[in-house]
CSV table of C-alpha atoms in Angstrom, one decimal:
chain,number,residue,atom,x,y,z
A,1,UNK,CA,107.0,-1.6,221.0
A,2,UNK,CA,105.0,0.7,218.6
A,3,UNK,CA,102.8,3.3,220.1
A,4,UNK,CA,98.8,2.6,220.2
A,5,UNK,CA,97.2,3.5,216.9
A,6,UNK,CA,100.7,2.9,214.9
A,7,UNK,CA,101.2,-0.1,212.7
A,8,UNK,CA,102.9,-3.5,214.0
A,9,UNK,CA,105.9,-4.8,212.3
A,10,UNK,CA,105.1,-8.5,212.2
A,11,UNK,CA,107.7,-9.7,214.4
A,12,UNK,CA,106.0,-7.4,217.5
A,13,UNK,CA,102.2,-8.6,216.1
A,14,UNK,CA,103.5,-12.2,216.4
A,15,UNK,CA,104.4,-11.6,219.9
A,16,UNK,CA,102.0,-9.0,221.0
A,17,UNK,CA,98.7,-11.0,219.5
A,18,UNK,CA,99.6,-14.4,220.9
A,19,UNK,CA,97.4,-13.8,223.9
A,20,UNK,CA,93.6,-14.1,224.2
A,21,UNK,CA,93.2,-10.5,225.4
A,22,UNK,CA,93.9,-9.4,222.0
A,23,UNK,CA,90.5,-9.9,220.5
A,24,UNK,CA,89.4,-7.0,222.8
A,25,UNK,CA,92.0,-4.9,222.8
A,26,UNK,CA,91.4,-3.8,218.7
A,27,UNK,CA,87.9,-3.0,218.5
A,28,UNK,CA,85.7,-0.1,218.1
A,29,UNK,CA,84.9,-0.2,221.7
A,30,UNK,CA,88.2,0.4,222.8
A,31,UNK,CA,89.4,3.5,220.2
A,32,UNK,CA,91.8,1.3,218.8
A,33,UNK,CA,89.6,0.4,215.2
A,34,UNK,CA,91.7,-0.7,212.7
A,35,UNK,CA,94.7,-3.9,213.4
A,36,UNK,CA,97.8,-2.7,210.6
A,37,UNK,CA,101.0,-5.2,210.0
A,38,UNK,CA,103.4,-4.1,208.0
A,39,UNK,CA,104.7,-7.4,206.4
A,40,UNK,CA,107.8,-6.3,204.5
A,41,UNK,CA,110.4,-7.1,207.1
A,42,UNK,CA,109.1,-10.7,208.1
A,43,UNK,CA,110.1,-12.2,211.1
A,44,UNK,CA,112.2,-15.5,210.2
A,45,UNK,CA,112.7,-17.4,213.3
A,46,UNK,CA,109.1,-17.5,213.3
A,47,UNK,CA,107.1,-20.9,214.2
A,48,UNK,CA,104.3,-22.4,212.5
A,49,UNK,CA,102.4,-22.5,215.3
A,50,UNK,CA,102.9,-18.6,216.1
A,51,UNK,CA,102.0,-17.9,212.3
A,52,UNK,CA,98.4,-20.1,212.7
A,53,UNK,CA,97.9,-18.2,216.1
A,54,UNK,CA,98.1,-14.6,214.3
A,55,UNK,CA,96.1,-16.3,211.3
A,56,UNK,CA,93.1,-17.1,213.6
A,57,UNK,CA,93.4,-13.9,215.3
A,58,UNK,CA,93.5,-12.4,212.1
A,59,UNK,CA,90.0,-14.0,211.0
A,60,UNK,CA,88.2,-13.5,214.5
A,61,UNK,CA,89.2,-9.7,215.9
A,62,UNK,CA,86.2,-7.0,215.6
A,63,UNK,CA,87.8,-4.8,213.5
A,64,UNK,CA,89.6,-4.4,209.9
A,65,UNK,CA,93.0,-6.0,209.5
A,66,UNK,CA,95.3,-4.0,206.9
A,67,UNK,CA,98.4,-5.7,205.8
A,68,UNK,CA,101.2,-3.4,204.8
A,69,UNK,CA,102.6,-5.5,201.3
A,70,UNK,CA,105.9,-5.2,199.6
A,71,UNK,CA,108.3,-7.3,197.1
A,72,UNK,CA,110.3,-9.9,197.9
A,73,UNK,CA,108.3,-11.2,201.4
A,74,UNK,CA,109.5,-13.7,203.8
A,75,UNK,CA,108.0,-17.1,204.1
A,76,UNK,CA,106.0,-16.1,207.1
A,77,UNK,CA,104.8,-12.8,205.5
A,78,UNK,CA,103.2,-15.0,202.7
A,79,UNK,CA,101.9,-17.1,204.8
A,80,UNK,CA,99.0,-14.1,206.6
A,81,UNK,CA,98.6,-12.4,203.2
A,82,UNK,CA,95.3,-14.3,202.4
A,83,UNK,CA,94.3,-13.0,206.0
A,84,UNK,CA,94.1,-9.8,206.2
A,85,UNK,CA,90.8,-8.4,205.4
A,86,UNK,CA,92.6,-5.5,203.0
A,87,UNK,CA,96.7,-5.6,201.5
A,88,UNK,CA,97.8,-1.8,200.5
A,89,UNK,CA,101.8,-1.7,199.6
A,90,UNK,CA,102.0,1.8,200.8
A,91,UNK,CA,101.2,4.4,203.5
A,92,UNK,CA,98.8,6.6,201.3
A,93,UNK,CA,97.1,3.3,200.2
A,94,UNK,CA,96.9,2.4,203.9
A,95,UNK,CA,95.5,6.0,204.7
A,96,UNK,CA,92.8,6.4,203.0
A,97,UNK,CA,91.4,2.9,204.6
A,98,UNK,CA,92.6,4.1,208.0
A,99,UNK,CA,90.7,7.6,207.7
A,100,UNK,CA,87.7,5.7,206.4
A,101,UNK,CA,87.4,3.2,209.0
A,102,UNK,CA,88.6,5.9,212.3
A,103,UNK,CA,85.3,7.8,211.0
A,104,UNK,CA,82.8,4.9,211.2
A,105,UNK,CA,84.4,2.5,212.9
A,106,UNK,CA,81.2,0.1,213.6
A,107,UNK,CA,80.3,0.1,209.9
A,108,UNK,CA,83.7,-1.1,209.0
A,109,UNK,CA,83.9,-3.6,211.3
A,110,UNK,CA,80.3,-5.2,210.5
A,111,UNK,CA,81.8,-4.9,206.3
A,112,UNK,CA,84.7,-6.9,207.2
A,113,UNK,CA,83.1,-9.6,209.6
A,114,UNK,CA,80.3,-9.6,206.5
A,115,UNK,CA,83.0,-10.5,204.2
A,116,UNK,CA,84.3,-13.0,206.0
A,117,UNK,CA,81.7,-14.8,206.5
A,118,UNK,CA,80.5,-14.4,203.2
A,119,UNK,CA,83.3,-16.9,201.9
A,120,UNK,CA,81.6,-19.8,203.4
A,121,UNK,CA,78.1,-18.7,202.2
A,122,UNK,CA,76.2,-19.5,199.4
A,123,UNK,CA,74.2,-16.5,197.3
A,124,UNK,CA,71.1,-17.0,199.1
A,125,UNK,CA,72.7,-17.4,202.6
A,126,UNK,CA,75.1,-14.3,201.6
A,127,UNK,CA,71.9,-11.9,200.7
A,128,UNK,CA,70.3,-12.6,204.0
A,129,UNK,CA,73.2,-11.7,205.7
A,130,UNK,CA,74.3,-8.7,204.2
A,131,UNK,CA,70.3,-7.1,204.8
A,132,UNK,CA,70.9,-8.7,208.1
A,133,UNK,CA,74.0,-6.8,208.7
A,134,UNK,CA,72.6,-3.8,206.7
A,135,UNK,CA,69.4,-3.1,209.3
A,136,UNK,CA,71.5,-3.3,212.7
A,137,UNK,CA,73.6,-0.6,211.1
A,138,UNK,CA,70.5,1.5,210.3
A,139,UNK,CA,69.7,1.4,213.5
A,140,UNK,CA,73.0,2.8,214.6
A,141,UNK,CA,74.4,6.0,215.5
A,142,UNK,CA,76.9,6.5,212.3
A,143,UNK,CA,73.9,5.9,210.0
A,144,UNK,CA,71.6,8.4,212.3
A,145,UNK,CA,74.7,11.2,212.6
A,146,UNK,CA,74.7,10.5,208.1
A,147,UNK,CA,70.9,10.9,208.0
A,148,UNK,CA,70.5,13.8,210.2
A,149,UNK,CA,73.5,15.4,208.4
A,150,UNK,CA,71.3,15.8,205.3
A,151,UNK,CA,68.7,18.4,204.3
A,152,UNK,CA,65.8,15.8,202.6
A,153,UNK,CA,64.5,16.6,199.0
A,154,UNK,CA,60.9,15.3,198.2
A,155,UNK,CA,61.4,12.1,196.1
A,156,UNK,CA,60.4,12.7,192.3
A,157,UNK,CA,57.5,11.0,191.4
A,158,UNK,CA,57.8,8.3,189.0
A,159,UNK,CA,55.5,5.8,187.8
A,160,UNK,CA,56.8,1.9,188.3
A,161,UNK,CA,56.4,1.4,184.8
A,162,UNK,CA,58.4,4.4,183.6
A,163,UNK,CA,61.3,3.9,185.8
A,164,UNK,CA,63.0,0.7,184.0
A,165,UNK,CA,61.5,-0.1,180.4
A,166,UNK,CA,61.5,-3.4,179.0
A,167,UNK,CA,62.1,-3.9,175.5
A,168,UNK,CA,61.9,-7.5,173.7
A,169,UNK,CA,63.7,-8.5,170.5
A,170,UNK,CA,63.6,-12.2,170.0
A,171,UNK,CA,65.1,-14.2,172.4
A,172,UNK,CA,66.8,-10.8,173.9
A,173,UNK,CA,65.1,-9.0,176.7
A,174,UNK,CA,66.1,-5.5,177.3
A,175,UNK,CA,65.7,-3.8,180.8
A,176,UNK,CA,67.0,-0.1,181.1
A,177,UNK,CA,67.1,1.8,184.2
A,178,UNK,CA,64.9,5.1,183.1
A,179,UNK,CA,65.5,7.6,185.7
A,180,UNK,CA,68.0,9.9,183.6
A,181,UNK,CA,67.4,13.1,185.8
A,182,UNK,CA,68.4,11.9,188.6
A,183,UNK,CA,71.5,9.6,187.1
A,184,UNK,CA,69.4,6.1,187.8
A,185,UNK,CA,69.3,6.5,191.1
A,186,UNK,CA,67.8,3.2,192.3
A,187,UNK,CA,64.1,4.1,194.0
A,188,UNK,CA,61.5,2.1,194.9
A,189,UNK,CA,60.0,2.4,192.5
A,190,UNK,CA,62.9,1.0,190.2
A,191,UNK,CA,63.5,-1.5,192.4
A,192,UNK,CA,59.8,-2.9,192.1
A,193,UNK,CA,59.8,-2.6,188.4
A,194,UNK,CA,63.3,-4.3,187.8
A,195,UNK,CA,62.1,-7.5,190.5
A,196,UNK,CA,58.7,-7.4,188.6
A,197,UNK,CA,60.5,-8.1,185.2
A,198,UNK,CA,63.5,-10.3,186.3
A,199,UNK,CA,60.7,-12.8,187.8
A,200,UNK,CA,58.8,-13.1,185.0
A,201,UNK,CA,62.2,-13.6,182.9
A,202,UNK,CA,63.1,-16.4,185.8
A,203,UNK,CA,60.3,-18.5,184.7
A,204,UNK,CA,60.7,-17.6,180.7
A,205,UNK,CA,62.5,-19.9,179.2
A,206,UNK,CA,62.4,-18.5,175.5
A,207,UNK,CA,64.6,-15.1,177.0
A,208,UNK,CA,68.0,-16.6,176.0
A,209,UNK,CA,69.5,-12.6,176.9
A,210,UNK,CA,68.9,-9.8,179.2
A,211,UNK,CA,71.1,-6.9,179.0
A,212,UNK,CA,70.5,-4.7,181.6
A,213,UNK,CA,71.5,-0.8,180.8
A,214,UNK,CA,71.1,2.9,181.7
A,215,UNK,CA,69.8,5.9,180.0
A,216,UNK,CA,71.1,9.2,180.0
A,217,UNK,CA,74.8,10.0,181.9
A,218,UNK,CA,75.0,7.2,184.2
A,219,UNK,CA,74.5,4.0,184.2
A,220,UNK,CA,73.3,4.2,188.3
A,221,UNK,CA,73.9,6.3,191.2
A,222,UNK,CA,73.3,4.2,193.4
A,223,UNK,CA,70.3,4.3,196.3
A,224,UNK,CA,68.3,7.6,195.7
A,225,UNK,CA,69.3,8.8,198.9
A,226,UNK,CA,66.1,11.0,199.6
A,227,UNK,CA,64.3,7.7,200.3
A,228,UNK,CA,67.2,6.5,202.9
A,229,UNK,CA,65.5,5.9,206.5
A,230,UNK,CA,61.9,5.9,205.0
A,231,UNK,CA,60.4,2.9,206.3
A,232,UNK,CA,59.3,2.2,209.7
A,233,UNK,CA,62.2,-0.1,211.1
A,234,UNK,CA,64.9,-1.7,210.1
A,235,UNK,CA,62.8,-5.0,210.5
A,236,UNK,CA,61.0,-4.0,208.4
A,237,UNK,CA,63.4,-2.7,206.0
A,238,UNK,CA,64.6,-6.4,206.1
A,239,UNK,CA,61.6,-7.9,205.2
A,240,UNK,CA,61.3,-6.4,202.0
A,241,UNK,CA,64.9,-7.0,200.9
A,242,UNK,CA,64.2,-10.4,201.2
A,243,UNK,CA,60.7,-10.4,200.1
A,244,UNK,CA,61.7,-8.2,196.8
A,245,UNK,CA,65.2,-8.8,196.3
A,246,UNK,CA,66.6,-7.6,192.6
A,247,UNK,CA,70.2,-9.4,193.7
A,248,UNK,CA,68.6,-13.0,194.3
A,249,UNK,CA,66.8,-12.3,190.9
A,250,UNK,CA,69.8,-11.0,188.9
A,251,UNK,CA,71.8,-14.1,190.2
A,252,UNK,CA,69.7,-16.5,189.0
A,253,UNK,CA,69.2,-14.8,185.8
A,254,UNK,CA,73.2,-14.5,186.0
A,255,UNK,CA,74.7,-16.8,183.1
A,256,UNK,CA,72.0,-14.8,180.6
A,257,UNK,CA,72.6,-11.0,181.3
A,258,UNK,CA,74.6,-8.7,180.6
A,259,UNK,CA,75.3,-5.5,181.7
A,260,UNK,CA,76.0,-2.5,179.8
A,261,UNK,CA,77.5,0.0,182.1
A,262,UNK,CA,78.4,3.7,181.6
A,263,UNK,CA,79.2,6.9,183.5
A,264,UNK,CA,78.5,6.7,187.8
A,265,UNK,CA,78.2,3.1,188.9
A,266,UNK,CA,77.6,3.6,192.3
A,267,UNK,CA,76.6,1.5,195.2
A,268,UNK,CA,73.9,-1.0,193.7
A,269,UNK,CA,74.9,0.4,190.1
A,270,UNK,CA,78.0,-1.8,190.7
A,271,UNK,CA,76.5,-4.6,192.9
A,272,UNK,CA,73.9,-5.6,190.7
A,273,UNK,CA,76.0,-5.3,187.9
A,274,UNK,CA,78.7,-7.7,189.4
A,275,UNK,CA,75.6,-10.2,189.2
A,276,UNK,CA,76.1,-10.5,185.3
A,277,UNK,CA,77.7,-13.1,183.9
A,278,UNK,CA,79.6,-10.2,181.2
A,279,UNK,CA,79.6,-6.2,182.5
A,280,UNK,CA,80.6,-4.7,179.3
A,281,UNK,CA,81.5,-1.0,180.4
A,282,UNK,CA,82.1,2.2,178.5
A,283,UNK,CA,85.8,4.3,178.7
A,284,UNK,CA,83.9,7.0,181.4
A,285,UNK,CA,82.8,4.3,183.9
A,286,UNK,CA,83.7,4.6,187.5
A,287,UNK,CA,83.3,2.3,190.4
A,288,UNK,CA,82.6,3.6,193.9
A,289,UNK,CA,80.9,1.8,196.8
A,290,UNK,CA,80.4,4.7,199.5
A,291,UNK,CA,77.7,3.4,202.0
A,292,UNK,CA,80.7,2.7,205.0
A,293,UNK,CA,80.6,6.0,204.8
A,294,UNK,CA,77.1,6.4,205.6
A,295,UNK,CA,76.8,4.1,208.3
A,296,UNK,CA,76.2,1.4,206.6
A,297,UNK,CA,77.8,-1.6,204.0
A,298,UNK,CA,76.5,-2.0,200.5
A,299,UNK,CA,73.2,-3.5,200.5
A,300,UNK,CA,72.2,-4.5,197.1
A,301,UNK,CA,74.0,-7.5,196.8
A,302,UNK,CA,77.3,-5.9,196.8
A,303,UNK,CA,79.2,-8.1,199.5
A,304,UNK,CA,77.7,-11.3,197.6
A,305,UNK,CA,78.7,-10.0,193.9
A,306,UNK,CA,81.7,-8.5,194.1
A,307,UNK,CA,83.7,-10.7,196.3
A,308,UNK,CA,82.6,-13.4,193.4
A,309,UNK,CA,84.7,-10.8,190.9
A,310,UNK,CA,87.7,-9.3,192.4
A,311,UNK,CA,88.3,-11.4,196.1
A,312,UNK,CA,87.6,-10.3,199.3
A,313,UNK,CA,90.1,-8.1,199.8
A,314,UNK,CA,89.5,-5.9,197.0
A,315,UNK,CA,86.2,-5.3,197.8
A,316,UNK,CA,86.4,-4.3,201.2
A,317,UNK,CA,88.9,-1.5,200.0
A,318,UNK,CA,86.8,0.1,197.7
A,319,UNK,CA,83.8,-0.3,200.7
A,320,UNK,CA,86.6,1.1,203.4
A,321,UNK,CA,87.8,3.7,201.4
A,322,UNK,CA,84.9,4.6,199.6
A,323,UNK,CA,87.4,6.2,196.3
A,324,UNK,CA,86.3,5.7,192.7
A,325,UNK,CA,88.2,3.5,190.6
A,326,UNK,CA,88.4,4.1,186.6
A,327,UNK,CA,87.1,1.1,183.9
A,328,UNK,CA,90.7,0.6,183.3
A,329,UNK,CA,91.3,-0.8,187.1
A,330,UNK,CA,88.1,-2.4,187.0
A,331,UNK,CA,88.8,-4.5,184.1
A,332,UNK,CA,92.6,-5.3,185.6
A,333,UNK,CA,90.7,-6.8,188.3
A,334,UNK,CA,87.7,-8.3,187.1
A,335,UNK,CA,85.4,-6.4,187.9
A,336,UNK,CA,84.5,-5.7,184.6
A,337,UNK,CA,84.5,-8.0,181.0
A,338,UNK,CA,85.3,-6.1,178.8
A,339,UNK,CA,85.9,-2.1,177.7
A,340,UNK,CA,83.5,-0.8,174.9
A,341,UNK,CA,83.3,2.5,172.7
């Protein structure tokens, strides 16, 4: 029998997860976070009824489920790969979701759960969800620890209409994120503005193309941090995502925009993106999704958008590891259209 902590070959995690008392024993709650299989030496005497008892286990424990991948898999390897909540096919790959996921433990667990879920939702039922999920975890410890941990600047000042201009030409409507000095980092103020503008295209009939873009060196940074943890309560908090929500906007403006992307697409500067029906990006774009790290899992429509792109499983890697990946990965996996000079 492996030790605690240490990946399960799949013959042992057949056996070993066959009981009830294994939903409890893998949790955050009991310092074992994470549930890893390594796949690549089957086990096959296995049963059918075995493999659909790890397979429900699989979809129902608290915690992320990393299956170790490799060539040539037996039939009852195959059978769990859809399972798992993230495949690597090595031990760095498995790593860096392992470090990830020992550090905030309850974040990763709600990302996964979300992403389950999520594949029965619609769009509407997957936003409320997500900011659901997203305000318990800002009123956790992980998020608190991440907030405390940082030395607040005093947000820049920026007037609504400055910070995304809107530019029409026809039938196109062009919307650019206008915050170049601080890489697009999506305020309140941004966030108004872009909600303002994608309503009014909603009910405009005669806008036959938005492109959504970026000035300056990135297309978007992501949240601007300095204004993380700034209203009253995460109830709160809630209420306005789903009072004046850019994601439910940007979906159903989807089949008309485009998004013209460029430099740091972080956090919502990939979700909303991933709402696009093309994401055209630039040679220099990179993709990250860090808030797991923070405490938290992306909450700008990021576990709605992005699963629709690139699966389930790809998403909650880049959410549990938190690395970049280059335009060149993105566009292998869909996650972008198309690469542009």
């Amino acid at each position: 029998m492996s030790e605690r902590g240490q990946t399960l070959p799949l013959i042992e995690a057949l056996e070993r997860l066959r009981w009830p008392e294994a939903l409890e024993a893998y949790s955050g709650l009991t310092g074992q976070p994470l549930l890893a299989i390594d796949l690549r030496d089957g086990a096959p005497r296995a049963g059918a009824e075995a493999i659909e008892q790890l397979r429900r286990v699989l979809s129902e424990v608290p915690c992320p489920t990393i299956g170790l991948s490799g060539q040539n898999l037996d039939d009852s390897a195959r059978a769990l790969l859809a399972s798992f909540d993230v495949i690597v096919t090595d031990e760095n790959e498995a790593a860096a979701v392992v470090d990830r996921v020992r550090a905030r433990p309850q974040a990763a667990a709600a990302l996964v759960q979300l992403l389950r879920l999520g594949e029965v939702l619609d769009v509407h039922e997957g936003l409320i969800a997500e900011s659901l999920t997203y305000s318990m975890l800002q009123s956790g410890p992980e998020f608190a620890g991440w907030l405390a941990s940082r030395e607040r600047r005093p947000a820049a000042a920026v007037a609504q209409e400055d910070a995304v201009l809107a530019e029409r030409d026809g039938r196109v409507l062009r919307l650019t994120l206008n915050r170049p000095e601080r890489r697009n980092a999506f305020s309140v103020s941004m966030r108004d503005r872009l909600a303002e503008l994608l309503a009014a295209a909603v009910a405009d009939d005669s806008v036959e193309e938005i492109v959504l873009c970026g000035s300056g060196p990135a297309f978007c940074s992501g949240g601007d941090l300095d204004e993380f943890g700034t209203l009253p309560d995460p109830a709160t908090a809630h209420l306005v995502r789903s009072t004046r929500n850019v994601a439910r906007l940007l979906a159903a403006c989807g089949p008309r925009v485009t998004a013209e992307v460029h430099g740091a697409c972080v956090g919502a500067g990939v979700e909303l993106a991933a709402f696009a029906r093309r994401v055209l990006a630039r040679g220099d774009a990179t993709f990250e999704l860090p808030e797991v790290g923070m405490g938290l899992v992306p909450g700008a429509g990021g576990t709605v958008s992005i699963p629709r792109r690139i699966g389930r499983q790809r998403t909650a890697y880049m959410a549990l590891t938190g690395e970049p990946i280059d335009v060149s990965t993105a566009l292998r996996w869909g996650l972008v259209d198309r690469v542009v000079d």
